[in-house]
Every structure is written in C-alpha cells, then in structure tokens.
Amino acid sequence: YVGYGLKHLFEFSQDYTDISQKDTTDHKQWDFSGVYSNFSIPLWKIRAGGHYMENNDTASNHTWTAITGLHYIGSYNYDAGVDAFVTKYTARNPTLWVYQISPHVGFNFMRDTRSSWRNDITGYWIYHNKNVGLEDRHFYSVEDSLHYYWHKWTFGVNGWLGRQSFAVGKGGFVVFN
C-alpha cells in the first residue's frame, strides 16, 4: 500500500496460485487487486477499486470484481462499515453476475499498555443472477475473527457459519471462484 498525505491510500496486490494435482488438470491463476481509499470526510473512509482474475479454468477465466465501501472509523474502540461487490464471470455462457453486500463491525476490548483484544464480525449476503446448480441463488453467512495483540506479536483465530458461493473476502482482495 501507498499513502499520500492523510487523506489518500492506494492498496495493490498481485497473487499467483499453482495447484498441481495427480489425477486432474493443474490449476494456475493470477489475481490482481487495486483499491483506493479516501479519508476526506472526517471519521469516514470511502473505498473503490477492482479485482481481476486470469486462470486456466474455463468457467472463471477473465473474471472482474468491482469493489466499493463506506466505513465509519471515528473511534479507536470500534469501527463499522459496509462493502459491496459485483463480480462478472465473463467465461460463463451466459455471463454469471454475482452481487454481494458485506456489513462489518469491529471493536477493541481489554486493552493495557502492552496488549489488547479485537473482535471483527462480518456478514455476507451473496446473490447469483442465474442458477449455478445449487438449490438457491441467495447465500447468507457470518464470519467472526478474534485477535490478540501482544507487543509486536499478533495471534488470531477466525471461522464462519452459513453458506457461501462465489464469495469475495478480505475487502475485495480474495475472490473465491
């Protein structure tokens, strides 16, 4: 990431995945993400960006995701926001559109001079514009992430409950295809 003053933040990511398998085709994938965050409105962060995926999977090659978000960051004790994602699977015929809304709340607790705890809860609503072989086109889930910060160390655990299909995670930097 790169910051410009106190009001602008640019985040970039490039990932490569290579999964070699014995009895089926190997999976090779490139992911490129870029997100711009603006802090011009006091106590708020506005996000916009995109994610592009290129791979050897005929059903998910050349996939684009638009990223938007609005987050309240006015307190060290808590923050809240919502992200929205629209993913276009152009390799599918007809094109699959996946829409996702992800509200988030996080709060810090039990702080002292050397350590603190943080809990983050994220909800997921995912909708497909067409049936992809599952009994429903609406998917709901919740993710909880608990972290303990001690000196320069961070320890964390997370998990989720519910159903996801073609989900976007980590603020748009991970697209599950």
PDB file of C-alpha atoms in Angstrom:
ATOM      1  CA  TYR A   1       0.000   0.000   0.000  1.00  0.00           C
ATOM      2  CA  VAL A   2       0.999   3.610  -0.515  1.00  0.00           C
ATOM      3  CA  GLY A   3      -0.394   6.617   1.310  1.00  0.00           C
ATOM      4  CA  TYR A   4      -0.481  10.170   0.044  1.00  0.00           C
ATOM      5  CA  GLY A   5      -0.885  12.596   2.922  1.00  0.00           C
ATOM      6  CA  LEU A   6      -3.552  11.768   5.460  1.00  0.00           C
ATOM      7  CA  LYS A   7      -6.462  11.540   3.008  1.00  0.00           C
ATOM      8  CA  HIS A   8      -5.430   9.061   0.315  1.00  0.00           C
ATOM      9  CA  LEU A   9      -4.492   5.385   0.463  1.00  0.00           C
ATOM     10  CA  PHE A  10      -3.713   3.116  -2.504  1.00  0.00           C
ATOM     11  CA  GLU A  11      -3.586  -0.661  -1.957  1.00  0.00           C
ATOM     12  CA  PHE A  12      -2.352  -3.144  -4.573  1.00  0.00           C
ATOM     13  CA  SER A  13      -1.979  -6.906  -4.619  1.00  0.00           C
ATOM     14  CA  GLN A  14      -0.758  -9.493  -7.102  1.00  0.00           C
ATOM     15  CA  ASP A  15      -1.119 -13.182  -6.297  1.00  0.00           C
ATOM     16  CA  TYR A  16      -0.223 -16.354  -8.159  1.00  0.00           C
ATOM     17  CA  THR A  17      -1.711 -19.751  -7.340  1.00  0.00           C
ATOM     18  CA  ASP A  18      -0.346 -23.030  -8.727  1.00  0.00           C
ATOM     19  CA  ILE A  19      -2.112 -26.206  -7.588  1.00  0.00           C
ATOM     20  CA  SER A  20      -0.609 -29.377  -9.021  1.00  0.00           C
ATOM     21  CA  GLN A  21      -2.858 -32.436  -8.930  1.00  0.00           C
ATOM     22  CA  LYS A  22      -2.178 -36.097  -9.757  1.00  0.00           C
ATOM     23  CA  ASP A  23      -5.384 -37.166 -11.478  1.00  0.00           C
ATOM     24  CA  THR A  24      -6.794 -33.959 -12.953  1.00  0.00           C
ATOM     25  CA  THR A  25      -5.778 -30.696 -14.573  1.00  0.00           C
ATOM     26  CA  ASP A  26      -3.444 -28.405 -12.627  1.00  0.00           C
ATOM     27  CA  HIS A  27      -4.873 -25.047 -11.607  1.00  0.00           C
ATOM     28  CA  LYS A  28      -2.839 -21.913 -12.337  1.00  0.00           C
ATOM     29  CA  GLN A  29      -4.233 -18.489 -11.520  1.00  0.00           C
ATOM     30  CA  TRP A  30      -3.162 -14.834 -11.396  1.00  0.00           C
ATOM     31  CA  ASP A  31      -5.066 -12.315  -9.255  1.00  0.00           C
ATOM     32  CA  PHE A  32      -4.620  -8.536  -9.446  1.00  0.00           C
ATOM     33  CA  SER A  33      -6.326  -6.148  -6.994  1.00  0.00           C
ATOM     34  CA  GLY A  34      -6.299  -2.397  -6.524  1.00  0.00           C
ATOM     35  CA  VAL A  35      -8.286  -0.304  -4.044  1.00  0.00           C
ATOM     36  CA  TYR A  36      -8.294   3.448  -3.419  1.00  0.00           C
ATOM     37  CA  SER A  37      -9.460   4.733  -0.014  1.00  0.00           C
ATOM     38  CA  ASN A  38     -10.307   8.365   0.710  1.00  0.00           C
ATOM     39  CA  PHE A  39     -10.402   9.898   4.201  1.00  0.00           C
ATOM     40  CA  SER A  40     -11.500  13.464   3.267  1.00  0.00           C
ATOM     41  CA  ILE A  41     -14.727  13.265   5.282  1.00  0.00           C
ATOM     42  CA  PRO A  42     -13.808  13.284   8.995  1.00  0.00           C
ATOM     43  CA  LEU A  43     -14.348   9.912  10.710  1.00  0.00           C
ATOM     44  CA  TRP A  44     -15.161   8.124   7.415  1.00  0.00           C
ATOM     45  CA  LYS A  45     -13.349   6.002   4.828  1.00  0.00           C
ATOM     46  CA  ILE A  46     -14.702   5.651   1.278  1.00  0.00           C
ATOM     47  CA  ARG A  47     -13.325   2.771  -0.840  1.00  0.00           C
ATOM     48  CA  ALA A  48     -13.411   1.955  -4.556  1.00  0.00           C
ATOM     49  CA  GLY A  49     -11.432  -0.497  -6.621  1.00  0.00           C
ATOM     50  CA  GLY A  50     -11.325  -3.685  -8.594  1.00  0.00           C
ATOM     51  CA  HIS A  51     -10.063  -7.248  -8.760  1.00  0.00           C
ATOM     52  CA  TYR A  52      -9.147  -9.177 -11.940  1.00  0.00           C
ATOM     53  CA  MET A  53      -8.614 -12.927 -12.174  1.00  0.00           C
ATOM     54  CA  GLU A  54      -6.964 -14.835 -15.021  1.00  0.00           C
ATOM     55  CA  ASN A  55      -6.574 -18.621 -14.941  1.00  0.00           C
ATOM     56  CA  ASN A  56      -6.819 -21.881 -16.869  1.00  0.00           C
ATOM     57  CA  ASP A  57     -10.354 -22.649 -15.610  1.00  0.00           C
ATOM     58  CA  THR A  58     -12.788 -22.240 -18.491  1.00  0.00           C
ATOM     59  CA  ALA A  59     -15.632 -21.298 -16.099  1.00  0.00           C
ATOM     60  CA  SER A  60     -13.852 -18.475 -14.230  1.00  0.00           C
ATOM     61  CA  ASN A  61     -11.132 -17.102 -16.523  1.00  0.00           C
ATOM     62  CA  HIS A  62     -11.150 -13.313 -17.135  1.00  0.00           C
ATOM     63  CA  THR A  63     -13.297 -12.510 -14.071  1.00  0.00           C
ATOM     64  CA  TRP A  64     -13.774  -8.907 -12.903  1.00  0.00           C
ATOM     65  CA  THR A  65     -14.931  -7.666  -9.491  1.00  0.00           C
ATOM     66  CA  ALA A  66     -15.922  -4.073  -8.684  1.00  0.00           C
ATOM     67  CA  ILE A  67     -15.266  -3.018  -5.065  1.00  0.00           C
ATOM     68  CA  THR A  68     -16.984  -0.211  -3.114  1.00  0.00           C
ATOM     69  CA  GLY A  69     -17.266   0.538   0.575  1.00  0.00           C
ATOM     70  CA  LEU A  70     -18.161   3.048   3.251  1.00  0.00           C
ATOM     71  CA  HIS A  71     -16.721   2.711   6.765  1.00  0.00           C
ATOM     72  CA  TYR A  72     -17.083   4.712   9.978  1.00  0.00           C
ATOM     73  CA  ILE A  73     -13.664   4.871  11.690  1.00  0.00           C
ATOM     74  CA  GLY A  74     -14.290   7.548  14.271  1.00  0.00           C
ATOM     75  CA  SER A  75     -13.163   5.689  17.356  1.00  0.00           C
ATOM     76  CA  TYR A  76     -10.224   3.573  18.431  1.00  0.00           C
ATOM     77  CA  ASN A  77     -12.686   1.381  20.335  1.00  0.00           C
ATOM     78  CA  TYR A  78     -14.887   0.390  17.385  1.00  0.00           C
ATOM     79  CA  ASP A  79     -15.499   0.780  13.668  1.00  0.00           C
ATOM     80  CA  ALA A  80     -18.308  -0.241  11.339  1.00  0.00           C
ATOM     81  CA  GLY A  81     -18.988  -0.248   7.651  1.00  0.00           C
ATOM     82  CA  VAL A  82     -20.305  -1.996   4.604  1.00  0.00           C
ATOM     83  CA  ASP A  83     -18.656  -3.205   1.405  1.00  0.00           C
ATOM     84  CA  ALA A  84     -20.412  -4.063  -1.851  1.00  0.00           C
ATOM     85  CA  PHE A  85     -19.027  -6.220  -4.639  1.00  0.00           C
ATOM     86  CA  VAL A  86     -20.190  -7.040  -8.156  1.00  0.00           C
ATOM     87  CA  THR A  87     -18.389  -9.886  -9.906  1.00  0.00           C
ATOM     88  CA  LYS A  88     -18.718 -10.650 -13.619  1.00  0.00           C
ATOM     89  CA  TYR A  89     -17.760 -14.167 -14.745  1.00  0.00           C
ATOM     90  CA  THR A  90     -17.334 -13.458 -18.453  1.00  0.00           C
ATOM     91  CA  ALA A  91     -16.155 -17.006 -19.307  1.00  0.00           C
ATOM     92  CA  ARG A  92     -19.561 -18.450 -18.422  1.00  0.00           C
ATOM     93  CA  ASN A  93     -22.235 -18.545 -21.087  1.00  0.00           C
ATOM     94  CA  PRO A  94     -24.461 -16.760 -20.316  1.00  0.00           C
ATOM     95  CA  THR A  95     -22.403 -14.449 -18.130  1.00  0.00           C
ATOM     96  CA  LEU A  96     -22.758 -15.031 -14.391  1.00  0.00           C
ATOM     97  CA  TRP A  97     -23.172 -11.907 -12.252  1.00  0.00           C
ATOM     98  CA  VAL A  98     -22.618 -12.262  -8.506  1.00  0.00           C
ATOM     99  CA  TYR A  99     -23.702  -9.469  -6.132  1.00  0.00           C
ATOM    100  CA  GLN A 100     -22.507  -9.275  -2.532  1.00  0.00           C
ATOM    101  CA  ILE A 101     -23.182  -6.972   0.427  1.00  0.00           C
ATOM    102  CA  SER A 102     -20.924  -7.368   3.492  1.00  0.00           C
ATOM    103  CA  PRO A 103     -21.624  -5.323   6.635  1.00  0.00           C
ATOM    104  CA  HIS A 104     -18.844  -5.254   9.222  1.00  0.00           C
ATOM    105  CA  VAL A 105     -18.359  -4.223  12.843  1.00  0.00           C
ATOM    106  CA  GLY A 106     -15.145  -4.410  14.861  1.00  0.00           C
ATOM    107  CA  PHE A 107     -14.295  -3.459  18.399  1.00  0.00           C
ATOM    108  CA  ASN A 108     -11.249  -3.418  20.685  1.00  0.00           C
ATOM    109  CA  PHE A 109     -11.512  -4.538  24.308  1.00  0.00           C
ATOM    110  CA  MET A 110      -9.371  -5.477  27.318  1.00  0.00           C
ATOM    111  CA  ARG A 111      -6.517  -3.112  26.480  1.00  0.00           C
ATOM    112  CA  ASP A 112      -3.469  -2.388  28.570  1.00  0.00           C
ATOM    113  CA  THR A 113      -0.094  -0.847  27.762  1.00  0.00           C
ATOM    114  CA  ARG A 114       1.290  -3.968  26.043  1.00  0.00           C
ATOM    115  CA  SER A 115      -1.670  -5.944  24.754  1.00  0.00           C
ATOM    116  CA  SER A 116      -5.235  -5.800  23.502  1.00  0.00           C
ATOM    117  CA  TRP A 117      -8.015  -7.928  22.071  1.00  0.00           C
ATOM    118  CA  ARG A 118     -10.056  -7.195  18.927  1.00  0.00           C
ATOM    119  CA  ASN A 119     -13.167  -8.869  17.552  1.00  0.00           C
ATOM    120  CA  ASP A 120     -14.434  -8.370  13.974  1.00  0.00           C
ATOM    121  CA  ILE A 121     -17.783  -9.643  12.724  1.00  0.00           C
ATOM    122  CA  THR A 122     -18.639  -9.614   9.010  1.00  0.00           C
ATOM    123  CA  GLY A 123     -21.924 -10.648   7.420  1.00  0.00           C
ATOM    124  CA  TYR A 124     -22.322 -11.878   3.860  1.00  0.00           C
ATOM    125  CA  TRP A 125     -25.302 -11.742   1.521  1.00  0.00           C
ATOM    126  CA  ILE A 126     -24.499 -13.179  -1.902  1.00  0.00           C
ATOM    127  CA  TYR A 127     -26.875 -13.339  -4.876  1.00  0.00           C
ATOM    128  CA  HIS A 128     -26.376 -15.004  -8.283  1.00  0.00           C
ATOM    129  CA  ASN A 129     -28.256 -13.699 -11.314  1.00  0.00           C
ATOM    130  CA  LYS A 130     -28.768 -17.294 -12.524  1.00  0.00           C
ATOM    131  CA  ASN A 131     -28.892 -20.800 -11.087  1.00  0.00           C
ATOM    132  CA  VAL A 132     -25.452 -22.464 -10.989  1.00  0.00           C
ATOM    133  CA  GLY A 133     -26.636 -25.936  -9.994  1.00  0.00           C
ATOM    134  CA  LEU A 134     -27.455 -25.147  -6.363  1.00  0.00           C
ATOM    135  CA  GLU A 135     -30.968 -25.158  -4.913  1.00  0.00           C
ATOM    136  CA  ASP A 136     -30.902 -21.418  -4.197  1.00  0.00           C
ATOM    137  CA  ARG A 137     -29.418 -18.197  -5.579  1.00  0.00           C
ATOM    138  CA  HIS A 138     -29.265 -16.381  -2.202  1.00  0.00           C
ATOM    139  CA  PHE A 139     -26.487 -17.226   0.263  1.00  0.00           C
ATOM    140  CA  TYR A 140     -26.110 -15.946   3.842  1.00  0.00           C
ATOM    141  CA  SER A 141     -23.228 -16.329   6.277  1.00  0.00           C
ATOM    142  CA  VAL A 142     -21.362 -14.639   9.121  1.00  0.00           C
ATOM    143  CA  GLU A 143     -17.642 -14.582   9.887  1.00  0.00           C
ATOM    144  CA  ASP A 144     -16.042 -13.875  13.263  1.00  0.00           C
ATOM    145  CA  SER A 145     -12.372 -13.008  13.710  1.00  0.00           C
ATOM    146  CA  LEU A 146     -10.743 -12.681  17.126  1.00  0.00           C
ATOM    147  CA  HIS A 147      -7.197 -11.293  17.526  1.00  0.00           C
ATOM    148  CA  TYR A 148      -4.870 -10.860  20.485  1.00  0.00           C
ATOM    149  CA  TYR A 149      -2.113  -8.237  20.106  1.00  0.00           C
ATOM    150  CA  TRP A 150       0.865  -8.628  22.429  1.00  0.00           C
ATOM    151  CA  HIS A 151       3.970  -6.461  21.983  1.00  0.00           C
ATOM    152  CA  LYS A 152       4.943  -6.993  18.295  1.00  0.00           C
ATOM    153  CA  TRP A 153       3.026 -10.284  18.012  1.00  0.00           C
ATOM    154  CA  THR A 154      -0.484 -10.930  16.714  1.00  0.00           C
ATOM    155  CA  PHE A 155      -2.418 -14.130  17.392  1.00  0.00           C
ATOM    156  CA  GLY A 156      -5.748 -14.756  15.710  1.00  0.00           C
ATOM    157  CA  VAL A 157      -8.489 -17.228  15.033  1.00  0.00           C
ATOM    158  CA  ASN A 158     -11.488 -16.956  12.743  1.00  0.00           C
ATOM    159  CA  GLY A 159     -14.356 -19.001  11.422  1.00  0.00           C
ATOM    160  CA  TRP A 160     -17.633 -18.646   9.639  1.00  0.00           C
ATOM    161  CA  LEU A 161     -21.102 -20.195   9.616  1.00  0.00           C
ATOM    162  CA  GLY A 162     -23.603 -20.295   6.802  1.00  0.00           C
ATOM    163  CA  ARG A 163     -23.451 -20.778   3.054  1.00  0.00           C
ATOM    164  CA  GLN A 164     -21.251 -19.011   0.503  1.00  0.00           C
ATOM    165  CA  SER A 165     -20.892 -19.373  -3.245  1.00  0.00           C
ATOM    166  CA  PHE A 166     -18.514 -17.269  -5.369  1.00  0.00           C
ATOM    167  CA  ALA A 167     -17.778 -15.143  -2.275  1.00  0.00           C
ATOM    168  CA  VAL A 168     -15.488 -12.096  -2.110  1.00  0.00           C
ATOM    169  CA  GLY A 169     -13.399 -11.744   1.040  1.00  0.00           C
ATOM    170  CA  LYS A 170     -10.639  -9.686   2.652  1.00  0.00           C
ATOM    171  CA  GLY A 171     -12.111  -6.404   1.434  1.00  0.00           C
ATOM    172  CA  GLY A 172     -12.036  -7.488  -2.219  1.00  0.00           C
ATOM    173  CA  PHE A 173      -8.532  -8.932  -2.300  1.00  0.00           C
ATOM    174  CA  VAL A 174      -9.770 -12.558  -2.368  1.00  0.00           C
ATOM    175  CA  VAL A 175     -12.350 -13.850  -4.864  1.00  0.00           C
ATOM    176  CA  PHE A 176     -13.422 -17.468  -4.440  1.00  0.00           C
ATOM    177  CA  ASN A 177     -14.143 -18.929  -7.864  1.00  0.00           C
TER     178      ASN A 177
END
